[in-house]
Amino acid sequence: EDKVVQSPLSLVVHEGDTVTLNCSYEVTNFRSLLWYKQEKKAPTFLFMLTSSGIEKKSGRLSSILDKKELFSILNITATQTGDSAVYLCAAPLYNTNAGKSTFGDGTTLTVKP
Amino acid sequence: DTEVTQTPKHLVMGMTNKKSLKCEQHMGHRAMYWYKQKAKKPPELMFVYSYEKLSINESVPSRFSPECPNSSLLNLHLHALQPEDSALYLCASSQAGTGLHRHGYTFGSGTRLTVV
């Protein structure tokens, strides 16, 4: 059975701290892993990672995938209160289940002033 | 236009009502999705449409009826819902097939549904 597991489930930090969120996966015919940030409503796309191992960066956020150990990390440096959100990772399935993704349960990040 | 637009944003309905949720995108995406999300849980897939045809139905009860009138529109018709159906209903779109793996989903802001 395909599985995506995120850790920790919740995290409380202070502004300026650096955080690392984890996402491990076991997915048949793995192609990509997606990271999303969800505040009140719509999950917003952060990164797409593949087995290429190429790190993705956007401002204070970065992410990389380890294809050997089957996990990805999302780093946020110099955290701000606006980073408070649920961070979701998802692995889109392939073949007959095209369109379907296995989601992790999310990491709830709270950044205190 | 890089948005998925959902209406209404909030909906309160009785258990005997019939209502519809609407979703629209103009990104040329040929795959569209309905997700249900309960508090503190990840989105849970309900339906996938690929090229306007229903390709995945995740054993959703028949009181939820999806419809894809054209490549830009997706509806979810609701009838005789139960209080436990109260949730955030998210629409998403993506490129079809392997395109999903390159660009991911674009989600709408959701409809917060309360069944009373």
Coordinates of N, CA, C and O in Angstrom, one line a residue, chain B:
Chain B
D1 N -4.4 33.6 -16.5 CA -5.2 33.3 -15.3 C -4.7 32.0 -14.7 O -4.7 30.9 -15.3
T2 N -4.2 32.1 -13.5 CA -3.6 30.9 -12.8 C -4.4 30.5 -11.6 O -3.9 30.1 -10.6
E3 N -5.8 30.7 -11.6 CA -6.6 30.4 -10.5 C -7.6 29.4 -10.7 O -8.1 29.2 -11.9
V4 N -8.0 28.8 -9.6 CA -9.2 27.9 -9.6 C -10.2 28.7 -8.7 O -9.9 29.0 -7.6
T5 N -11.4 28.9 -9.3 CA -12.4 29.7 -8.6 C -13.6 28.8 -8.1 O -14.1 28.1 -8.9
Q6 N -13.9 28.9 -6.8 CA -15.0 28.1 -6.3 C -16.0 29.0 -5.7 O -15.8 30.0 -5.1
T7 N -17.3 28.6 -6.0 CA -18.4 29.3 -5.4 C -19.4 28.2 -4.9 O -19.6 27.2 -5.5
P8 N -20.2 28.5 -3.9 CA -20.0 29.7 -3.0 C -18.8 29.4 -2.0 O -18.3 28.3 -2.0
K9 N -18.4 30.4 -1.3 CA -17.3 30.2 -0.3 C -17.9 29.5 1.0 O -17.1 28.8 1.6
H10 N -19.1 29.8 1.3 CA -19.7 29.2 2.5 C -21.1 28.7 2.1 O -21.8 29.4 1.3
L11 N -21.5 27.6 2.6 CA -22.9 27.1 2.4 C -23.4 26.4 3.6 O -22.7 25.5 4.1
V12 N -24.6 26.8 4.0 CA -25.3 26.1 5.1 C -26.5 25.4 4.4 O -27.3 26.1 3.8
M13 N -26.7 24.2 4.6 CA -27.9 23.5 4.0 C -28.5 22.5 4.9 O -27.8 21.9 5.8
G14 N -29.8 22.3 4.8 CA -30.5 21.3 5.6 C -30.4 20.0 4.9 O -30.0 19.9 3.7
M15 N -30.7 19.0 5.6 CA -30.6 17.6 5.2 C -31.5 17.2 4.0 O -31.2 16.3 3.3
T16 N -32.5 18.1 3.8 CA -33.4 17.7 2.7 C -33.2 18.6 1.5 O -33.8 18.5 0.4
N17 N -32.2 19.5 1.6 CA -32.0 20.5 0.5 C -31.2 19.9 -0.6 O -30.5 18.8 -0.5
K18 N -31.3 20.5 -1.8 CA -30.4 20.2 -2.9 C -29.6 21.5 -3.3 O -30.2 22.6 -3.5
K19 N -28.3 21.4 -3.3 CA -27.5 22.5 -3.7 C -26.4 22.0 -4.6 O -26.1 20.8 -4.7
S20 N -25.6 23.0 -5.2 CA -24.5 22.6 -6.0 C -23.3 23.5 -5.7 O -23.5 24.7 -5.4
L21 N -22.1 22.9 -5.8 CA -20.9 23.6 -5.6 C -20.3 23.8 -7.0 O -20.4 22.8 -7.9
K22 N -19.7 24.9 -7.3 CA -19.2 25.2 -8.6 C -17.7 25.5 -8.6 O -17.2 26.1 -7.6
C23 N -17.0 25.1 -9.7 CA -15.6 25.3 -9.8 C -15.2 25.6 -11.2 O -15.8 25.0 -12.1
E24 N -14.3 26.6 -11.4 CA -14.0 27.0 -12.7 C -12.5 27.3 -12.8 O -11.9 27.9 -11.9
Q25 N -11.9 26.9 -13.9 CA -10.5 27.2 -14.2 C -10.3 27.5 -15.7 O -11.0 26.9 -16.5
H26 N -9.3 28.4 -15.9 CA -9.1 28.8 -17.3 C -7.6 28.6 -17.6 O -7.0 29.4 -18.3
M27 N -7.0 27.6 -17.0 CA -5.5 27.3 -17.3 C -5.3 26.3 -18.3 O -4.2 25.9 -18.6
G28 N -6.4 25.8 -18.9 CA -6.2 24.7 -19.9 C -6.0 23.4 -19.3 O -5.6 22.5 -20.0
H29 N -6.2 23.3 -18.0 CA -6.0 22.0 -17.4 C -7.1 21.0 -17.8 O -8.3 21.4 -17.8
R30 N -6.7 19.8 -18.1 CA -7.7 18.8 -18.5 C -8.0 17.8 -17.4 O -8.7 16.8 -17.7
A31 N -7.5 18.0 -16.2 CA -7.9 17.1 -15.1 C -8.4 18.0 -14.0 O -7.8 19.0 -13.7
M32 N -9.5 17.6 -13.5 CA -10.2 18.4 -12.4 C -10.6 17.4 -11.3 O -11.0 16.3 -11.6
Y33 N -10.6 17.9 -10.1 CA -10.8 17.1 -8.9 C -11.7 17.7 -7.9 O -11.7 18.9 -7.7
W34 N -12.4 16.9 -7.1 CA -13.0 17.3 -5.9 C -12.4 16.5 -4.7 O -12.2 15.3 -4.8
Y35 N -12.1 17.3 -3.7 CA -11.5 16.8 -2.5 C -12.4 17.3 -1.3 O -13.0 18.3 -1.4
K36 N -12.5 16.4 -0.3 CA -13.2 16.8 0.9 C -12.1 16.9 2.0 O -11.2 16.0 2.1
Q37 N -12.2 17.9 2.8 CA -11.2 18.0 3.9 C -11.9 18.3 5.2 O -12.6 19.3 5.4
K38 N -11.7 17.5 6.2 CA -12.1 17.7 7.6 C -11.0 18.4 8.3 O -9.9 18.3 8.0
A39 N -11.5 19.0 9.5 CA -10.5 19.7 10.3 C -9.3 18.9 10.7 O -9.5 17.7 11.1
K40 N -8.1 19.4 10.6 CA -6.9 18.8 11.0 C -6.6 17.5 10.2 O -5.8 16.6 10.8
K41 N -7.1 17.4 9.0 CA -6.9 16.2 8.2 C -6.4 16.6 6.9 O -6.7 17.7 6.4
P42 N -5.7 15.8 6.1 CA -5.3 16.1 4.7 C -6.5 16.0 3.8 O -7.5 15.4 4.2
P43 N -6.4 16.6 2.7 CA -7.5 16.5 1.7 C -7.7 15.0 1.3 O -6.8 14.3 1.2
E44 N -9.0 14.7 1.1 CA -9.4 13.3 0.8 C -10.0 13.3 -0.6 O -11.0 14.0 -0.8
L45 N -9.5 12.6 -1.5 CA -10.0 12.6 -2.9 C -11.4 12.0 -2.9 O -11.7 11.0 -2.3
M46 N -12.2 12.7 -3.7 CA -13.6 12.2 -4.0 C -13.7 11.7 -5.4 O -14.0 10.6 -5.7
F47 N -13.4 12.6 -6.4 CA -13.6 12.4 -7.8 C -12.5 13.0 -8.6 O -11.9 14.0 -8.2
V48 N -12.1 12.3 -9.7 CA -11.2 12.8 -10.7 C -11.9 12.8 -12.1 O -12.4 11.8 -12.4
Y49 N -11.8 13.9 -12.8 CA -12.3 14.0 -14.1 C -11.0 14.2 -15.0 O -10.2 15.1 -14.7
S50 N -10.9 13.4 -16.0 CA -9.8 13.6 -17.0 C -10.4 13.7 -18.4 O -11.2 12.8 -18.8
Y51 N -10.1 14.8 -19.0 CA -10.7 15.1 -20.3 C -12.2 15.0 -20.3 O -12.8 14.4 -21.1
E52 N -12.8 15.6 -19.2 CA -14.2 15.7 -19.0 C -14.9 14.4 -18.8 O -16.2 14.3 -18.8
K53 N -14.1 13.3 -18.6 CA -14.8 12.0 -18.2 C -14.4 11.6 -16.8 O -13.2 11.8 -16.4
L54 N -15.3 11.1 -16.1 CA -15.0 10.6 -14.7 C -14.1 9.5 -14.8 O -14.4 8.4 -15.4
S55 N -12.9 9.6 -14.2 CA -11.9 8.6 -14.2 C -11.7 7.9 -12.8 O -11.3 6.7 -12.8
I56 N -12.0 8.6 -11.8 CA -11.8 8.0 -10.4 C -13.0 8.5 -9.6 O -13.3 9.7 -9.5
N57 N -13.7 7.5 -9.0 CA -14.7 7.8 -8.0 C -14.3 7.0 -6.8 O -14.3 5.7 -6.8
E58 N -13.9 7.7 -5.7 CA -13.4 7.0 -4.5 C -14.5 6.5 -3.6 O -14.5 6.8 -2.4
S59 N -15.4 5.7 -4.2 CA -16.5 5.1 -3.4 C -17.3 6.1 -2.7 O -17.6 6.0 -1.5
V60 N -17.6 7.3 -3.3 CA -18.3 8.3 -2.7 C -19.8 8.0 -2.7 O -20.3 7.6 -3.7
P61 N -20.5 8.3 -1.6 CA -22.0 8.1 -1.6 C -22.7 8.8 -2.7 O -22.3 9.9 -3.1
S62 N -23.8 8.2 -3.1 CA -24.5 8.8 -4.3 C -25.2 10.1 -4.0 O -25.7 10.8 -4.9
R63 N -25.2 10.5 -2.7 CA -25.8 11.9 -2.4 C -24.8 13.0 -2.9 O -25.2 14.2 -2.9
F64 N -23.6 12.6 -3.3 CA -22.7 13.5 -4.0 C -22.7 13.1 -5.5 O -22.3 12.0 -5.8
S65 N -23.0 14.1 -6.3 CA -23.0 13.8 -7.8 C -22.2 14.8 -8.5 O -22.5 15.9 -8.6
P66 N -21.0 14.3 -9.1 CA -20.2 15.3 -9.8 C -20.7 15.5 -11.3 O -21.4 14.6 -11.8
E67 N -20.3 16.6 -11.9 CA -20.6 16.8 -13.3 C -19.5 17.7 -13.8 O -19.1 18.7 -13.2
C68 N -19.1 17.4 -15.1 CA -18.1 18.2 -15.7 C -18.7 18.6 -17.1 O -18.5 17.9 -18.1
P69 N -19.3 19.8 -17.1 CA -20.0 20.2 -18.4 C -19.1 20.5 -19.5 O -19.4 20.3 -20.7
N70 N -17.9 21.0 -19.2 CA -16.9 21.3 -20.2 C -15.5 21.3 -19.5 O -15.4 21.1 -18.3
S71 N -14.5 21.6 -20.3 CA -13.1 21.5 -19.8 C -12.8 22.5 -18.7 O -11.8 22.4 -18.1
S72 N -13.6 23.6 -18.6 CA -13.3 24.6 -17.6 C -14.1 24.5 -16.3 O -13.8 25.2 -15.4
L73 N -15.2 23.8 -16.4 CA -16.2 23.8 -15.3 C -16.3 22.4 -14.6 O -16.3 21.4 -15.3
L74 N -16.5 22.5 -13.3 CA -16.7 21.2 -12.5 C -17.8 21.6 -11.5 O -17.6 22.6 -10.8
N75 N -18.8 20.8 -11.4 CA -19.8 21.0 -10.4 C -19.9 19.8 -9.5 O -19.5 18.6 -9.8
L76 N -20.4 20.0 -8.3 CA -20.7 18.9 -7.3 C -22.1 19.1 -6.8 O -22.3 20.1 -6.1
H77 N -23.0 18.3 -7.2 CA -24.4 18.4 -6.8 C -24.6 17.6 -5.5 O -24.1 16.5 -5.4
L78 N -25.3 18.3 -4.6 CA -25.5 17.7 -3.2 C -26.9 17.5 -3.0 O -27.8 18.4 -3.2
H79 N -27.3 16.4 -2.4 CA -28.7 16.1 -2.1 C -28.8 15.2 -0.9 O -28.1 14.1 -0.9
A80 N -29.6 15.5 0.0 CA -29.9 14.7 1.2 C -28.6 14.4 2.0 O -28.3 13.2 2.3
L81 N -27.8 15.4 2.2 CA -26.6 15.2 3.0 C -26.8 15.0 4.4 O -27.9 15.3 5.0
Q82 N -25.8 14.5 5.1 CA -25.8 14.2 6.5 C -24.9 15.3 7.2 O -24.0 15.8 6.6
P83 N -25.2 15.5 8.5 CA -24.3 16.4 9.3 C -22.8 16.1 9.2 O -22.0 17.0 9.1
E84 N -22.5 14.8 9.1 CA -21.1 14.4 9.0 C -20.5 14.7 7.7 O -19.2 14.6 7.5
D85 N -21.3 15.2 6.7 CA -20.7 15.7 5.4 C -20.2 17.1 5.5 O -19.6 17.6 4.6
S86 N -20.4 17.7 6.7 CA -19.9 19.1 6.9 C -18.4 19.0 6.8 O -17.7 18.2 7.5
A87 N -17.8 19.9 5.9 CA -16.4 19.9 5.7 C -16.0 21.0 4.7 O -16.9 21.7 4.3
L88 N -14.7 21.2 4.5 CA -14.3 22.1 3.4 C -14.1 21.2 2.1 O -13.5 20.2 2.1
Y89 N -14.8 21.7 1.1 CA -14.8 21.0 -0.2 C -13.9 21.8 -1.1 O -14.1 22.9 -1.5
L90 N -12.8 21.1 -1.5 CA -11.8 21.8 -2.4 C -11.9 21.2 -3.8 O -12.0 20.0 -4.0
C91 N -11.8 22.1 -4.7 CA -11.7 21.8 -6.1 C -10.2 22.0 -6.5 O -9.5 22.9 -6.0
A92 N -9.7 21.2 -7.4 CA -8.3 21.4 -7.9 C -8.3 21.0 -9.4 O -9.2 20.3 -9.9
S93 N -7.3 21.5 -10.0 CA -7.1 21.2 -11.4 C -5.6 20.9 -11.6 O -4.7 21.3 -10.8
S94 N -5.3 20.2 -12.7 CA -3.9 20.0 -13.1 C -3.8 19.6 -14.5 O -4.8 19.3 -15.2
Q95 N -2.6 19.6 -15.0 CA -2.4 19.0 -16.3 C -2.7 17.5 -16.2 O -2.6 16.9 -15.1
A96 N -3.3 16.9 -17.2 CA -3.7 15.5 -17.2 C -2.5 14.6 -17.3 O -1.4 15.0 -17.7
G97 N -2.7 13.4 -16.8 CA -1.7 12.3 -17.0 C -0.4 12.7 -16.3 O -0.3 13.2 -15.1
T98 N 0.8 12.5 -17.0 CA 2.1 12.7 -16.4 C 2.3 14.2 -16.1 O 3.3 14.5 -15.4
G99 N 1.5 15.1 -16.7 CA 1.7 16.5 -16.4 C 1.5 16.9 -14.9 O 2.1 17.8 -14.4
L100 N 0.7 16.1 -14.2 CA 0.5 16.3 -12.8 C 1.9 16.2 -12.1 O 2.1 16.9 -11.1
H101 N 2.7 15.3 -12.5 CA 4.0 15.1 -11.8 C 5.0 16.2 -12.1 O 6.0 16.4 -11.4
R102 N 4.7 17.1 -13.1 CA 5.6 18.2 -13.3 C 5.2 19.5 -12.6 O 6.0 20.3 -12.2
H103 N 3.9 19.6 -12.5 CA 3.4 20.9 -12.1 C 2.4 20.9 -10.9 O 2.0 21.9 -10.4
G104 N 2.1 19.7 -10.5 CA 1.2 19.6 -9.3 C -0.2 20.1 -9.5 O -0.6 20.3 -10.7
Y105 N -0.9 20.2 -8.5 CA -2.3 20.6 -8.5 C -2.4 22.1 -8.2 O -1.6 22.7 -7.5
T106 N -3.4 22.8 -8.8 CA -3.8 24.1 -8.4 C -5.1 24.0 -7.7 O -6.1 23.5 -8.2
F107 N -5.2 24.4 -6.4 CA -6.4 24.3 -5.6 C -7.2 25.6 -5.6 O -6.6 26.6 -5.6
G108 N -8.5 25.4 -5.5 CA -9.3 26.6 -5.2 C -9.4 26.8 -3.7 O -8.8 26.0 -2.9
S109 N -10.0 27.9 -3.3 CA -10.1 28.3 -1.9 C -11.1 27.5 -1.1 O -11.2 27.6 0.1
G110 N -11.9 26.7 -1.8 CA -12.8 25.8 -1.1 C -14.2 26.4 -0.8 O -14.4 27.6 -0.8
T111 N -15.1 25.5 -0.6 CA -16.4 25.9 0.0 C -16.6 25.2 1.3 O -16.4 24.0 1.5
R112 N -16.8 26.1 2.3 CA -17.0 25.6 3.7 C -18.5 25.2 3.8 O -19.4 26.0 3.8
L113 N -18.8 23.9 3.9 CA -20.1 23.4 3.9 C -20.5 23.0 5.3 O -19.8 22.2 5.9
T114 N -21.7 23.4 5.7 CA -22.3 23.0 7.0 C -23.6 22.4 6.7 O -24.5 23.1 6.1
V115 N -23.8 21.2 7.2 CA -25.1 20.5 7.0 C -25.8 20.5 8.3 O -25.3 20.0 9.3
V116 N -27.0 21.1 8.4 CA -27.8 21.2 9.7 C -29.0 20.3 9.6 O -29.5 19.9 8.6

